[in-house]
Each structure stands twice: as structure tokens, then as C-alpha cells.
XYZ file of C-alpha atoms in Angstrom:
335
model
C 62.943 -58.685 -29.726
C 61.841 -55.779 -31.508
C 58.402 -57.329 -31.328
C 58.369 -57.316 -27.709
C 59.748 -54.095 -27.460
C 56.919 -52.610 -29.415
C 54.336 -54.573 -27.599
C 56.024 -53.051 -24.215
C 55.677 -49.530 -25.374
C 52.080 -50.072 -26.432
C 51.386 -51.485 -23.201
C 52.987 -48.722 -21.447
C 51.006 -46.303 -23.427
C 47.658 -48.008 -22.664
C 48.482 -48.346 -19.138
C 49.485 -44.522 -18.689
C 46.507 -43.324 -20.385
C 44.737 -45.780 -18.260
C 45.938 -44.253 -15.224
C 45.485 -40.617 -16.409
C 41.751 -41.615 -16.655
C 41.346 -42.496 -13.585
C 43.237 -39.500 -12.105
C 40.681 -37.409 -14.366
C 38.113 -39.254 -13.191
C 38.869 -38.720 -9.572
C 39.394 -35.025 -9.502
C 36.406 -32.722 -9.366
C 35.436 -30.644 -12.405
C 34.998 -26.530 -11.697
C 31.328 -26.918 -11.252
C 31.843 -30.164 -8.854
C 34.090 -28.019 -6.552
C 31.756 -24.995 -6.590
C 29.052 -27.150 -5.565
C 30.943 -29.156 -2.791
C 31.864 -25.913 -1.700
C 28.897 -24.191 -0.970
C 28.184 -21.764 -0.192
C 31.226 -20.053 -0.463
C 29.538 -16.171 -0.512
C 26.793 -14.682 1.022
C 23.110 -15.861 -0.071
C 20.343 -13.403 -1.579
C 17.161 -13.915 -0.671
C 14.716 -11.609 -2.623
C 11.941 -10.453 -0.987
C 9.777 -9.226 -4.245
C 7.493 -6.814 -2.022
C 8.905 -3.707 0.484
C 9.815 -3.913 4.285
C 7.099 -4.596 6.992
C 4.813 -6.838 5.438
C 3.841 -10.446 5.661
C 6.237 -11.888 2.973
C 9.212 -9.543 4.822
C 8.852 -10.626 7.771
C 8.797 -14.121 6.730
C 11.464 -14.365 4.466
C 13.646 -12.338 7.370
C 12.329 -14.947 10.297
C 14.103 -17.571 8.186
C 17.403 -16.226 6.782
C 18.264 -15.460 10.823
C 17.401 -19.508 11.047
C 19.670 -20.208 7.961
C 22.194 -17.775 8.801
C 22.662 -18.951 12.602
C 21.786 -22.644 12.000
C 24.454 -22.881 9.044
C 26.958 -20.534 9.808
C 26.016 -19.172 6.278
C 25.205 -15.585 5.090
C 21.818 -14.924 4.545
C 20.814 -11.273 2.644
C 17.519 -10.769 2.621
C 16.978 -7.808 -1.265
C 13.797 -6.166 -1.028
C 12.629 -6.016 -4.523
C 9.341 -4.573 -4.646
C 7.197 -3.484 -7.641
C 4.358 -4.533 -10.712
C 2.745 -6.875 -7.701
C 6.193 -8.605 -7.091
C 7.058 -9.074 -10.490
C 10.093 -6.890 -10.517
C 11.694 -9.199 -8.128
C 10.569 -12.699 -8.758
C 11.589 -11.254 -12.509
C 15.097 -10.499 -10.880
C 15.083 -13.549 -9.344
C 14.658 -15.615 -12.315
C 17.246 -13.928 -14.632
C 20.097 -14.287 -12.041
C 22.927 -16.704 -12.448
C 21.441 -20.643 -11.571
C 24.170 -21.062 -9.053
C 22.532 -21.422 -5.590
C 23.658 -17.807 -4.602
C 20.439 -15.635 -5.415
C 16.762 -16.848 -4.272
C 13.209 -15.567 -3.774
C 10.714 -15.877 -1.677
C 7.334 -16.241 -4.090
C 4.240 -16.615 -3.136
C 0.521 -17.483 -4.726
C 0.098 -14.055 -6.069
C 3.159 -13.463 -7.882
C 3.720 -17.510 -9.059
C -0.043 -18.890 -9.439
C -2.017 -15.194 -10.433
C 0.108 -13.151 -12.033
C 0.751 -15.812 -15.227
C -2.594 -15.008 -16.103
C -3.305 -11.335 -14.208
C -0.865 -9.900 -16.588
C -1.033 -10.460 -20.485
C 3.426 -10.120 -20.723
C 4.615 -11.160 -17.549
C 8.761 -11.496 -18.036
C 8.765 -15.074 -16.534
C 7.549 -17.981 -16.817
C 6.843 -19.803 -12.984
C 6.944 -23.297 -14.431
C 10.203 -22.796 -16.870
C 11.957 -19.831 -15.390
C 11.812 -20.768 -11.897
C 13.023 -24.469 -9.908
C 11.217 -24.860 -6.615
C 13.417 -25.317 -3.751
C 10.903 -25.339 -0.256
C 7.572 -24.803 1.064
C 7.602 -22.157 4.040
C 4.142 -21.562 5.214
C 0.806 -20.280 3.939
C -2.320 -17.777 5.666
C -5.543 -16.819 5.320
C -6.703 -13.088 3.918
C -8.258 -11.498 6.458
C -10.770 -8.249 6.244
C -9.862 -5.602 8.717
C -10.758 -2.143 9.631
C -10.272 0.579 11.894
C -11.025 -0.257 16.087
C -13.237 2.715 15.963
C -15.206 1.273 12.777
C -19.251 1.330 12.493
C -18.501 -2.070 10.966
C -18.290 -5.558 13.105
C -19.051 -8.007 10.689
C -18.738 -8.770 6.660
C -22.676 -8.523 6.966
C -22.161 -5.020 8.350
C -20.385 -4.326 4.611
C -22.967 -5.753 2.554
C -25.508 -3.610 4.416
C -23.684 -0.284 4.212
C -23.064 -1.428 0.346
C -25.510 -2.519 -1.296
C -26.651 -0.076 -4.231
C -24.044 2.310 -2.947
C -21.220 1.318 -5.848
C -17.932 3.080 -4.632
C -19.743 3.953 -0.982
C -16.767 2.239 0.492
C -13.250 2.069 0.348
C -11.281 -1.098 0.306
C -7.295 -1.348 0.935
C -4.950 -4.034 -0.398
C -1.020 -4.036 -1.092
C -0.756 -4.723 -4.859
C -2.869 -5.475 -8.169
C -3.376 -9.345 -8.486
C -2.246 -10.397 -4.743
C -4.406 -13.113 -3.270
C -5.675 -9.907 -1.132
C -6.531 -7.916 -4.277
C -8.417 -11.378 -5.636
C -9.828 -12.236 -2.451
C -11.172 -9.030 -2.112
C -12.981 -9.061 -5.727
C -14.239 -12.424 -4.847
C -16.020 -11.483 -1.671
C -17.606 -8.094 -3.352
C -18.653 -11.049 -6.423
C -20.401 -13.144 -3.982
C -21.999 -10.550 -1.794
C -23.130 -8.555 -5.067
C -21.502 -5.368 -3.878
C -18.989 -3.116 -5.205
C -15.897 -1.612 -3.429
C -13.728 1.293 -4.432
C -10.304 -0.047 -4.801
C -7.436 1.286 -3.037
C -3.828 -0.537 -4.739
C -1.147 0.595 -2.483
C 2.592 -0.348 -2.928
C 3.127 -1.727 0.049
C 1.799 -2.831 3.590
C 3.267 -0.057 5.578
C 1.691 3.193 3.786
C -1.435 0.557 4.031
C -1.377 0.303 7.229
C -1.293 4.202 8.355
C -4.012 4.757 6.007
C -6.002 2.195 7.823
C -5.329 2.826 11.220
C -5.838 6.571 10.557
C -9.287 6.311 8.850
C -8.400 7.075 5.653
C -9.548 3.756 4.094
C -12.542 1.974 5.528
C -11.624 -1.867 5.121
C -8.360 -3.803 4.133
C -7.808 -7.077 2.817
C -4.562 -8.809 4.070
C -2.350 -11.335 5.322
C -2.868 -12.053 8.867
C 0.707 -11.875 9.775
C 0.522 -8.531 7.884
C -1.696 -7.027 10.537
C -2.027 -8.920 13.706
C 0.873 -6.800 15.437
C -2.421 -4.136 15.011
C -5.316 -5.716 15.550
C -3.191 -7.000 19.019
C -3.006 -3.608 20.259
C -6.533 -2.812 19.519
C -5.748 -0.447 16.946
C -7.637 -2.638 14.255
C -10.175 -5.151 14.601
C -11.040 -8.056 12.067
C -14.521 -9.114 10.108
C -14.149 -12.126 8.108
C -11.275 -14.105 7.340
C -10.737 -16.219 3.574
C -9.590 -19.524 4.934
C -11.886 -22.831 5.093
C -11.475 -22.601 9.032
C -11.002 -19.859 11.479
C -7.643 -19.234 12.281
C -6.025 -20.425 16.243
C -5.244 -16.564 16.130
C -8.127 -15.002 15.310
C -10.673 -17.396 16.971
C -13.645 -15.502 17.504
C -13.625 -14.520 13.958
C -16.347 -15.916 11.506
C -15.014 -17.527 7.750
C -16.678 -16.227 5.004
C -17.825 -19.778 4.644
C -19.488 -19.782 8.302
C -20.811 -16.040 6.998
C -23.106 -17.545 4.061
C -21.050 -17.878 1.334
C -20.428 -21.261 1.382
C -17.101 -22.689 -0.321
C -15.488 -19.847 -0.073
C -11.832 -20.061 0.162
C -8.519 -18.203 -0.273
C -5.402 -18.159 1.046
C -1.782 -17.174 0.634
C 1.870 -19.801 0.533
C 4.745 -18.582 0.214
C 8.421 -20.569 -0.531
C 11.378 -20.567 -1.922
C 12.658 -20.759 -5.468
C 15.595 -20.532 -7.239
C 16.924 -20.155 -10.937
C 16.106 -22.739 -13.360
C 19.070 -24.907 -14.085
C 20.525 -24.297 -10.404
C 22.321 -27.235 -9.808
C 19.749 -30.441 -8.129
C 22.628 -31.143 -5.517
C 22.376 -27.212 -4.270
C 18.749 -27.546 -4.367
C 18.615 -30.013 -2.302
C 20.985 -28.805 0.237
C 19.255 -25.759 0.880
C 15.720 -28.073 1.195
C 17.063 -30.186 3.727
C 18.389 -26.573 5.734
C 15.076 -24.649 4.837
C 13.409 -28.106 6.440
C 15.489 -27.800 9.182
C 15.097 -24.222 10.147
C 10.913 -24.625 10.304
C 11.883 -27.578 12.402
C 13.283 -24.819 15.120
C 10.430 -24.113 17.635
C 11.664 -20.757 17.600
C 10.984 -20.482 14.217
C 7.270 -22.242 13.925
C 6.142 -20.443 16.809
C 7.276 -17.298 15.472
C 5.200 -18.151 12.322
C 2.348 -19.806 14.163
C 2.369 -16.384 16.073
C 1.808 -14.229 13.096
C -1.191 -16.324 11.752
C 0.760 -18.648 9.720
C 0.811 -22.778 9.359
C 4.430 -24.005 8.872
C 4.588 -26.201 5.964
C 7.732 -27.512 4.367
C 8.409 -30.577 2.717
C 10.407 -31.358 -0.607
C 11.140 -29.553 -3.901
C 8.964 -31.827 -5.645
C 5.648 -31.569 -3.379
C 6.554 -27.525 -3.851
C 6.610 -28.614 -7.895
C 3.607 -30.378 -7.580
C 1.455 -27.666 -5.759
C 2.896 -25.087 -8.210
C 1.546 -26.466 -11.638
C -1.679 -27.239 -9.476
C -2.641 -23.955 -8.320
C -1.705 -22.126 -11.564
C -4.352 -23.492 -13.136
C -6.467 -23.074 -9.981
C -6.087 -19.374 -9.693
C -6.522 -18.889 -13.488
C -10.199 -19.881 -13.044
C -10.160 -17.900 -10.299
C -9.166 -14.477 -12.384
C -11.802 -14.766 -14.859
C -14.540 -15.950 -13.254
C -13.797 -12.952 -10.946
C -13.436 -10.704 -13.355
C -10.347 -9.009 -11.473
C -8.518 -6.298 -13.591
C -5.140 -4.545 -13.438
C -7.023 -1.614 -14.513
């Protein structure tokens, strides 16, 4: 009897703990709930460059989508600064729970690793790639009123005149800033650089006459070159754009190969959470989806792109490679 009694209690012990397992098992850790809950506060969505530009106006097209698609709360954080380093740098050293993002692009993700000797992050380690958005050309613009029609026009009024001309871009070691050194590098001429902040100083300098050319994103400046305040001479991109169709590539313009163009999308911390990452993929997907949204994109000069984290991955640890080339054989300088 005493046998059986002991066997009965050990039973009963094994059974209870048993049972307390699986009632552990079934209840969601702290992290589980966060995640099932989200998102449970407002979104940040860090826009490393000031108001009115390309990358702005992007970023703000689609946290209206994910704001009024999801019922979520979208906040788009200007962040500008060092080329967009200050922000993607912010970006990177926030908490990795879903609730602060950035919108990077090709200059501050693919150039700046090798543009800057001590950049604070690291793209590939620092940074987990959560959605393509869409990507544009550079374009070459100046004033309506301009003696200048074409990039051939340039070269002429150039050549042997080092520092005749002035040349615009927003930031050291954009695509635009690049873009521009390449062209100069295969025309054999030399511009005087003009590193502004931001688009919008930029683009009252331009208009105004107080810088001769600018290199930019088209969504940057089409709202100008629209109403005929600025008019366009070559743009980077292997094609011409379906928004600037009468305007020549610098391929078509004797400089065959010739290529260079801006994407932009949107990252998170590393060590955000996969199951977060992929929720806000699948609504990032969705929004671009909207026709509201790719015509609003297509509008400004853009190509909608999308797709999943791991084809944003991919493209990442192909192009920083890619653009390192680029910077040395260049030559471009912060200096």
C-alpha cells in the first residue's frame, strides 16, 4: 500500500508538471505578445535628408498609404545631415523593435561605406532590409532661360575653362554628387562644385541663376521643369525616362555605358524581429500595389519596385561593391 501510494504521488507530480508545460507552452512570451500586437504605437519613418526633396516626398507618399491602408500611425522624422548619415546612423542605433525605420537609398547604403573613411554604421550588419520602394534616374537641369540645351552645350562652354561653370547637387557622395563627377570624368571637363544641404535652398539657387547646372533626382525637380521654370539636358539612366521623353541619355549623347541611378527602400534595425519584418513587407507591397500610389510615383519620374526583404538583401551587398568601383575610379572626394 505504501508502494502504491508513493507511485500515485509520483504520478501526480509528473502529470502536474506535465500539464504546467503545456500551459507554459501555450501562453505567449513578452516578446510573442509585442509582436502579435503590432503595432501598438505610432511608426517612425526617418527620412535621413530635409523636407521637399525626392526621398521626402517619397517616404511621405507611402506612410499616407500605410497609415490609411492599415489604420496604423505613420511619422515620417526628417533627419538630415553628413549626406544622410546622421539619420540612417539614427536609424540603425534605435531599438530593433519594428517601431523606428528609414528610408535609405544608394547614396547613403551603397556610397557612403566607402565615400567616408568612419562611417558610424555598417549597411550590411547594422541595418535588416525590409522593402524595395522605387528607384530614378539623375537628371542634369538648368535654368529655362539657360544658353545651354544639351550636355554637348556643357562640354563646349567647358572645356579648358576648369571652374568656368557651376554645378549644383544636394549632398557630398549622393548618386547626384557621383553622377555628376562621372559625367565631368567622361567628358574631360571640370565643374565647380556646389554641395548644398538640401533640395530646397538648391532649387532657388537654380531657378534664380545663381548656379548654372544641377544634378538631381527627377522627382526632385519635375514639379519645375513642368512649369517651365527649368528645363533638362541629359539624364543618367540606360533609357530615357516616360517623363522626360524628349530628353537624350548620356548613353544616346556619346558616352556609351553610361549609367546611374538612384533606389530607395526601407530598412529597419538589425535584430528587428523576422515576423515584424515581414509584416510590414507584405503592407509596404501592398501600398505600391495602390494605383494611387504608383501613379503618384510614376508621376514624379520614378519606377515602382517592391518585392521581398531578401531580393532588397540581395541588391544591397550587390551594389556596395558596385558603387565602390564607382568612387575610385571616379575619383570623387568629400573634400
Amino acid at each position: 500500500m505504501p508502494v502504491l501510494s508513493s507511485l500515485s504521488r509520483s504520478f501526480g507530480a509528473q502529470l502536474c508538471a506535465a500539464l504546467l508545460g503545456l500551459a507554459s507552452a501555450a501562453i505567449p512570451t513578452g516578446a510573442a505578445l509585442a509582436q502579435a500586437a503590432y503595432p501598438a504605437k505610432p511608426i517612425r519613418l526617418i527620412v535621413p535628408f530635409p523636407p521637399g526633396g525626392g526621398t521626402d516626398m517619397i517616404a511621405r507618399t507611402l506612410a499616407q498609404k500605410l497609415t490609411d491602408q492599415n489604420k496604423w500611425n505613420v511619422i515620417v522624422d526628417n533627419r538630415p545631415g553628413a549626406g544622410g548619415n546622421l539619420g540612417v546612423d539614427a536609424a540603425a542605433k534605435s531599438p530593433a523593435d519594428g517601431y523606428t525605420l528609414v528610408m535609405g537609398q544608394t547614396s547613403n547604403l551603397a556610397i557612403n561605406p566607402t565615400l567616408y573613411p568612419k562611417l558610424p554604421y555598417d549597411p550590411l550588419k547594422d541595418l535588416v532590409p525590409v522593402g524595395l520602394v522605387s528607384s530614378s534616374p539623375i537628371v542634369m537641369a538648368a535654368p529655362a532661360n539657360s544658353p545651354f540645351k544639351t550636355f554637348a552645350d556643357v562640354v563646349a562652354a567647358s572645356k579648358g575653362k576648369p571652374d568656368a561653370l557651376t554645378l549644383g547637387y544636394s549632398g557630398n557622395g549622393t548618386v547626384a554628387h557621383l553622377a555628376g563627377e562621372l559625367a565631368e570624368n567622361a567628358a574631360g571637363i571640370q565643374l565647380r562644385h556646389i554641395p548644398y544641404k538640401g533640395a530646397a535652398q538648391a532649387m532657388t539657387d537654380l531657378v534664380g541663376g545663381q548656379i548654372d547646372l544641377y544634378m538631381s533626382s527627377v522627382p526632385t525637380l519635375l514639379g519645375q521643369v513642368r512649369n517651365g521654370k527649368l528645363k533638362v539636358l541629359a539624364i543618367t539612366s540606360a533609357k530615357r525616362s516616360s517623363q522626360l521623353p524628349d530628353v537624350p541619355t548620356l548613353a544616346e549623347s556619346g558616352y556609351k555605358g553610361f549609367e546611374a541611378v538612384t533606389w530607395f527602400g526601407i530598412l529597419a534595425p538589425a535584430g528587428t524581429p523576422a515576423p515584424i519584418v515581414a509584416q510590414l513587407n507584405k503592407a509596404i507591397n501592398a501600398a505600391l500595389q495602390q494605383p494611387d500610389v504608383a501613379d503618384k510615383l510614376r508621376s514624379e519620374g520614378g519606377d515602382v519596385l517592391g518585392g521581398s526583404a531578401e531580393q532588397f538583401s540581395a541588391l544591397l551587398k550587390a551594389e556596395v561593391p558596385r558603387w565602390a568601383k564607382i568612387v575610385k575610379d571616379s575619383g570623387a572626394s568629400l573634400d
